[in-house]
PDB file of C-alpha atoms in Angstrom:
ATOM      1  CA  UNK A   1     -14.223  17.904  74.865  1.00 58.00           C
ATOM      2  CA  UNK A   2     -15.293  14.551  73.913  1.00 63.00           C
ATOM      3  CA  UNK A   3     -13.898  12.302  71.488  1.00 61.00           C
ATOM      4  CA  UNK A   4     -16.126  10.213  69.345  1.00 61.00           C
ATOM      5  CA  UNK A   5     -15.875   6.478  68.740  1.00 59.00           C
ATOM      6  CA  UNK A   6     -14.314   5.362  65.140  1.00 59.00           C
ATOM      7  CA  UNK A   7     -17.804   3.479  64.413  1.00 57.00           C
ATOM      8  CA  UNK A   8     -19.519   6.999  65.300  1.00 52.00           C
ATOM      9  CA  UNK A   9     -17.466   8.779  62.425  1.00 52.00           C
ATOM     10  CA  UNK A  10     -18.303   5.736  59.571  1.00 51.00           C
ATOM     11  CA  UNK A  11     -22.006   6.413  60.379  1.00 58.00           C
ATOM     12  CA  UNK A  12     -22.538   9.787  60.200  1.00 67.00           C
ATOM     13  CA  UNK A  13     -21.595  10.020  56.069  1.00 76.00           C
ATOM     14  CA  UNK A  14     -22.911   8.479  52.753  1.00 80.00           C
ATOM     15  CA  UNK A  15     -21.635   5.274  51.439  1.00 89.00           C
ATOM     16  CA  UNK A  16     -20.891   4.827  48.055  1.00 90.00           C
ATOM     17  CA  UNK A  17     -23.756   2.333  47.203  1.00 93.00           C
ATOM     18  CA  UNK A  18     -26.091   5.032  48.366  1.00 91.00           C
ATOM     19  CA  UNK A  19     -24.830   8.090  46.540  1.00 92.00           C
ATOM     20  CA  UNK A  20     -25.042   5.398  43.674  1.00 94.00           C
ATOM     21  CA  UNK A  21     -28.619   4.889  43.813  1.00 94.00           C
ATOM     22  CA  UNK A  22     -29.337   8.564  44.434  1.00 94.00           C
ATOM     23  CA  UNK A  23     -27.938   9.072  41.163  1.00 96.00           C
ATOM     24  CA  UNK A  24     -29.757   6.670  39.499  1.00 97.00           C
ATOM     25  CA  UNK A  25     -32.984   7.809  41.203  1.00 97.00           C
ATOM     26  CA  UNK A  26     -32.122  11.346  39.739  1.00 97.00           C
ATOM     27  CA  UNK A  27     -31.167   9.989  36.531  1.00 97.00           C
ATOM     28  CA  UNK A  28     -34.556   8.103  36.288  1.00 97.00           C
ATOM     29  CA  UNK A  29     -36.579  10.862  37.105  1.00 97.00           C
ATOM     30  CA  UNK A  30     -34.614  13.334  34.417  1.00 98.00           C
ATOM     31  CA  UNK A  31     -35.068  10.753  31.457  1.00 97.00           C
ATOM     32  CA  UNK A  32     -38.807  10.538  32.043  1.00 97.00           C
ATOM     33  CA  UNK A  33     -39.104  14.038  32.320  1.00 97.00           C
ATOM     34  CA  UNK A  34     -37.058  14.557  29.191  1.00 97.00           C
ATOM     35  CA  UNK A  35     -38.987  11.716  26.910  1.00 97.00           C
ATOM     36  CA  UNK A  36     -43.052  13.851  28.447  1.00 97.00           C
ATOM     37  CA  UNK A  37     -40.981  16.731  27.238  1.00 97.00           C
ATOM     38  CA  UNK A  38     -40.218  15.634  23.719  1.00 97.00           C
ATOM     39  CA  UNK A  39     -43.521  14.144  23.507  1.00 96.00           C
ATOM     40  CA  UNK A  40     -45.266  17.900  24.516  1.00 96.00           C
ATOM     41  CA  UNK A  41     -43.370  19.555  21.732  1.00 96.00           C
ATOM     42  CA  UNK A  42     -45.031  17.357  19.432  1.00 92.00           C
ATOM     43  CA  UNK A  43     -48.220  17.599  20.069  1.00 90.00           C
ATOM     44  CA  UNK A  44     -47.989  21.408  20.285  1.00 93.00           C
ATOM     45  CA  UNK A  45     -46.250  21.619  17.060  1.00 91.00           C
ATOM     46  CA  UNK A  46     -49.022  19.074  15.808  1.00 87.00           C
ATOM     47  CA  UNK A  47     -51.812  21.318  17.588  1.00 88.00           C
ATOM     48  CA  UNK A  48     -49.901  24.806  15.686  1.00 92.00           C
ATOM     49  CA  UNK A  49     -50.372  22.732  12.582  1.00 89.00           C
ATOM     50  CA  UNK A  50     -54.067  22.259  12.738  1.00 87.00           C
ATOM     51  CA  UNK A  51     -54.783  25.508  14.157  1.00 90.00           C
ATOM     52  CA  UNK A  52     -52.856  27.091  10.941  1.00 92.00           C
ATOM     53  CA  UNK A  53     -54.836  24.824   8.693  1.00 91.00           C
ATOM     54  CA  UNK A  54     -58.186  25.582  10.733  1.00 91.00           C
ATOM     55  CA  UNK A  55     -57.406  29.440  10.439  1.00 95.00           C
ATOM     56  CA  UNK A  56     -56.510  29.283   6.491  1.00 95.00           C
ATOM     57  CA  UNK A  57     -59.754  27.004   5.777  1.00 95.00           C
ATOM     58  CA  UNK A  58     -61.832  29.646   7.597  1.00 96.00           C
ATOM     59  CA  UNK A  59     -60.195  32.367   5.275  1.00 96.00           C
ATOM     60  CA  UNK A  60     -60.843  30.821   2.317  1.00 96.00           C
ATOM     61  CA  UNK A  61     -64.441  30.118   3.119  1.00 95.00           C
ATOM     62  CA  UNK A  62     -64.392  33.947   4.500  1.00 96.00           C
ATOM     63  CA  UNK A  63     -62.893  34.768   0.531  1.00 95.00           C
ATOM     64  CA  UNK A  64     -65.575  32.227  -1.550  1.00 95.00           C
ATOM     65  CA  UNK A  65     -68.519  33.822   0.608  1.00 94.00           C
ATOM     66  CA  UNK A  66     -67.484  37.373  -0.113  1.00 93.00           C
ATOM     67  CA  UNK A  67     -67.106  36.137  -4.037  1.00 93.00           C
ATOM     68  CA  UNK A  68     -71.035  34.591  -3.859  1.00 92.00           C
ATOM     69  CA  UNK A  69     -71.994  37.608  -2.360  1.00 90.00           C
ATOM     70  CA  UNK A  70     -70.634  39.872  -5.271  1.00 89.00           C
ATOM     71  CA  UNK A  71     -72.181  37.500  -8.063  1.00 89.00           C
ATOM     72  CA  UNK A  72     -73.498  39.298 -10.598  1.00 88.00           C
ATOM     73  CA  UNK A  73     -75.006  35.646 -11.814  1.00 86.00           C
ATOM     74  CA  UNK A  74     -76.038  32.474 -10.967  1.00 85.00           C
ATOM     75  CA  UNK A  75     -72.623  30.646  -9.994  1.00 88.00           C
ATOM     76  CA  UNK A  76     -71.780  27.240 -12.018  1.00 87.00           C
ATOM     77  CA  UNK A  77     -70.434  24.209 -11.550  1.00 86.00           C
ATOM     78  CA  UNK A  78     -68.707  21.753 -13.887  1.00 81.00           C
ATOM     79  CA  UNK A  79     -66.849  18.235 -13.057  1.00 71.00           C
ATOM     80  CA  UNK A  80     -64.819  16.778 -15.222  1.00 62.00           C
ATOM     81  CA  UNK A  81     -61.358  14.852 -15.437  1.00 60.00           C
ATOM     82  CA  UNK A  82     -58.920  17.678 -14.313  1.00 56.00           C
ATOM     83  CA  UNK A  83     -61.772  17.823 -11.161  1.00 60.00           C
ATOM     84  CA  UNK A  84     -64.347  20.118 -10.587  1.00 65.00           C
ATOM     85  CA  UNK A  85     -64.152  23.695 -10.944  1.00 81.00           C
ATOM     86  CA  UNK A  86     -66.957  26.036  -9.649  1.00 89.00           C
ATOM     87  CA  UNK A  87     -67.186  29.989 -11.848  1.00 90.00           C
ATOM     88  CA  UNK A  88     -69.017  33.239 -10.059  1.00 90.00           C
ATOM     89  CA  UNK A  89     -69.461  35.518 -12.749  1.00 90.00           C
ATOM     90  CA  UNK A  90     -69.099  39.146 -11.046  1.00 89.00           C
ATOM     91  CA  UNK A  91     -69.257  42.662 -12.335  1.00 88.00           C
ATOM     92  CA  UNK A  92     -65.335  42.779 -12.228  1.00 87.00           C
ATOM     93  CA  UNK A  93     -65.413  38.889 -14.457  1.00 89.00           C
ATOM     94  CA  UNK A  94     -65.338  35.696 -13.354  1.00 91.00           C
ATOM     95  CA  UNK A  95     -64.028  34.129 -10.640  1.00 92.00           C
ATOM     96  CA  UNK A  96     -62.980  30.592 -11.163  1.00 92.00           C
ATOM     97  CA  UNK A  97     -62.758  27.944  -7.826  1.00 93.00           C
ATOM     98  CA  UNK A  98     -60.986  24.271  -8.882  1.00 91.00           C
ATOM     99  CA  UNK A  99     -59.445  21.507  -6.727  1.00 89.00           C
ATOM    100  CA  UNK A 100     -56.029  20.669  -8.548  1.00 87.00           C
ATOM    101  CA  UNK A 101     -53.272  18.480  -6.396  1.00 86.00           C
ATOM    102  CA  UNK A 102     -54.519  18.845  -2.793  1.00 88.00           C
ATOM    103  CA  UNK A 103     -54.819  22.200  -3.548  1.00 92.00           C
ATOM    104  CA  UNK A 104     -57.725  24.782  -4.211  1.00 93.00           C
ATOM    105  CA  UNK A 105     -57.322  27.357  -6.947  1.00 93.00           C
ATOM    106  CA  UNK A 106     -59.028  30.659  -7.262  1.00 94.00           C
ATOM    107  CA  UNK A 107     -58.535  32.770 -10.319  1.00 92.00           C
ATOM    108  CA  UNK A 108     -59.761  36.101  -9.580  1.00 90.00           C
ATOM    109  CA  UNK A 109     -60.735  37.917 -12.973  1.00 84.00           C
ATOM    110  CA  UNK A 110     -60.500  37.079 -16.543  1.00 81.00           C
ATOM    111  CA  UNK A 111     -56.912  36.499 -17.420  1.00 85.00           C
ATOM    112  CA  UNK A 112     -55.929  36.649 -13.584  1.00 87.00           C
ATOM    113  CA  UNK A 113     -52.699  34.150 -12.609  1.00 91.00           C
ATOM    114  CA  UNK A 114     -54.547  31.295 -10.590  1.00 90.00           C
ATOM    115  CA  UNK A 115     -52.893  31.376  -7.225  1.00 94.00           C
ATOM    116  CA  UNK A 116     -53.134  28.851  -4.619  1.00 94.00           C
ATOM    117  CA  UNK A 117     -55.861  29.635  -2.054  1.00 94.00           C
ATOM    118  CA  UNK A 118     -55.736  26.467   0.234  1.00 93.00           C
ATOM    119  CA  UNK A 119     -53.416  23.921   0.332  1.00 91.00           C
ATOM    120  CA  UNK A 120     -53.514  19.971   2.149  1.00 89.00           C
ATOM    121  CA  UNK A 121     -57.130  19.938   0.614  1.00 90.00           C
ATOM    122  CA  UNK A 122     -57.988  16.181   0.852  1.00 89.00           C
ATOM    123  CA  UNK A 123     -61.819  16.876  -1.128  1.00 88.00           C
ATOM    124  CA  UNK A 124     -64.090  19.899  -2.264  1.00 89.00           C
ATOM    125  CA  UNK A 125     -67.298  20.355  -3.473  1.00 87.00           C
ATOM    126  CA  UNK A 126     -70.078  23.036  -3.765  1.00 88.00           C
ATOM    127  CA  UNK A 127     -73.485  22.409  -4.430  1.00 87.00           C
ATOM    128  CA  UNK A 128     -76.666  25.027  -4.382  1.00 86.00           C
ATOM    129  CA  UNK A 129     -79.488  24.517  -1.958  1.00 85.00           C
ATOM    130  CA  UNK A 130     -82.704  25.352  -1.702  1.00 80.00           C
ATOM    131  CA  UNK A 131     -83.621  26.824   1.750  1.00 79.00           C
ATOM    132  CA  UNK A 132     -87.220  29.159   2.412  1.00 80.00           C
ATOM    133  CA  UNK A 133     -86.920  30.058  -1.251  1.00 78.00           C
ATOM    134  CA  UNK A 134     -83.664  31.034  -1.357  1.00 81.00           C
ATOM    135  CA  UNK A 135     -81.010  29.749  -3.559  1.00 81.00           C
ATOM    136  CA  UNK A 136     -78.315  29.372  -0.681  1.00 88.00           C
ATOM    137  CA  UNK A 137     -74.639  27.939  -2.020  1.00 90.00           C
ATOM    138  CA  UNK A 138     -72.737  25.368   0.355  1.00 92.00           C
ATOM    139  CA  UNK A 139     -69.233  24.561   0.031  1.00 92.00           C
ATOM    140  CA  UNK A 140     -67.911  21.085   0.889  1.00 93.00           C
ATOM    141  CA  UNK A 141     -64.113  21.060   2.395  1.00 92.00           C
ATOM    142  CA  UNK A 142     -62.225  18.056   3.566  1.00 92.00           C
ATOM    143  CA  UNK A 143     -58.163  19.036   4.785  1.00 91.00           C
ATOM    144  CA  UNK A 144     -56.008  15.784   4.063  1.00 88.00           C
ATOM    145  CA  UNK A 145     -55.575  14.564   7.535  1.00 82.00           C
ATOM    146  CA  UNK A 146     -51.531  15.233   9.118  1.00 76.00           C
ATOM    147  CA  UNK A 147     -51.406  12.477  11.461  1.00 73.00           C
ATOM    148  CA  UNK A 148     -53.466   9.686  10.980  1.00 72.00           C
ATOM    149  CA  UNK A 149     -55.512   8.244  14.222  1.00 67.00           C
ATOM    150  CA  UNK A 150     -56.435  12.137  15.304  1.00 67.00           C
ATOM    151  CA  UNK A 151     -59.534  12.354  17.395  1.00 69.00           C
ATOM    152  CA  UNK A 152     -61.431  14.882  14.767  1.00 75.00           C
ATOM    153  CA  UNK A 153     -61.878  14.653  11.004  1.00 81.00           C
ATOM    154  CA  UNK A 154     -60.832  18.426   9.403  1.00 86.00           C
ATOM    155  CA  UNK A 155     -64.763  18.988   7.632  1.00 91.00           C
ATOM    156  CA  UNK A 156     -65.643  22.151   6.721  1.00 93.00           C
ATOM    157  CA  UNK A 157     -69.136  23.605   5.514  1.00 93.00           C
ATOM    158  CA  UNK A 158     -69.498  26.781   4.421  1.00 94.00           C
ATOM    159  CA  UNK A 159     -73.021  28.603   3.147  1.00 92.00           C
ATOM    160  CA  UNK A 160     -73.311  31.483   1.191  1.00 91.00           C
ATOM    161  CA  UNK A 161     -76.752  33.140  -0.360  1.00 86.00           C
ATOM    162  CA  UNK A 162     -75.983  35.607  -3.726  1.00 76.00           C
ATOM    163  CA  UNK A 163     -78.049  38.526  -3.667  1.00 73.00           C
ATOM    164  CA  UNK A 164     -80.587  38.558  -6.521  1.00 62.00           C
ATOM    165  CA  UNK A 165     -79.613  35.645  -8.003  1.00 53.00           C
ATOM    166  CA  UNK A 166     -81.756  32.866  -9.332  1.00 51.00           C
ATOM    167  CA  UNK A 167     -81.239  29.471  -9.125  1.00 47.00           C
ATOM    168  CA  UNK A 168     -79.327  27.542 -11.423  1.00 47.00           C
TER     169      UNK A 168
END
């Protein structure tokens, strides 16, 4: 059996100073880690945003091209100081379309409650164009922007043609 030296032994361990740094090192590496992590949870809550407000734009323009498409008239449009507000007169009444505090409002029917059909609206407008003969209706939609500095402004354009309907 051999015996080792005392300056063997004092080698062959950590010292303080470098279990010190080691723990720094880790604690470094965990703090950055942490801070990317925070920052990924926001921009995939901010991406969940704008995909809810891309899906519920897309609904409503799916909703105001099934309402051209059942006009039983030529659709109107009227601005004035309460904002603009758009009517499809339909078989079942009208339907009324009008941007009110960021919102859009669609009143389905004569004496129907006017219910909130898209919210965060920044601007609206629709406006009838003439394409190959056809009067074709195109609706305008700005969303009021989350974040400010995003890469994409939320624009929307939606077209529509009502079946044997003239111009206006």
């Amino acid at each position: 059996m051999k015996l080792r030296s005392p300056s063997a032994r004092a080698t062959s361990g950590f010292t303080l100073i470098e279990l010190l740094s080691y723990i720094a090192i880790v604690g470094l590496v965990m703090s950055l880690a942490t801070v990317t992590l925070v920052k990924l949870i926001g921009h995939t809550t901010d991406l969940r945003r704008n995909c809810d407000d891309i899906a519920a734009a897309v609904h409503a323009g799916e909703i105001w091209r099934a309402d051209i498409r059942a006009a039983s008239g030529s659709p109107v449009i009227r601005s004035g100081n309460e904002g603009s507000l758009f009517t499809i007169p339909t078989e079942k009444g009208r339907i009324r379309y009008s941007l009110e505090e960021n919102t859009i409002w669609r009143q389905a029917g004569d004496g129907a409650p006017n219910e909130p059909l898209l919210r965060n609206t920044r601007a609206a407008g629709m406006l009838a164009v003439q394409r190959d003969n056809l009067p074709v209706w195109r609706w305008e939609l700005e969303l009021a922007v989350r974040r400010e500095g995003g890469p994409i402004k939320p624009l929307f354009s939606f077209i529509a043609v009502a079946p044997n309907v003239t111009q206006p």
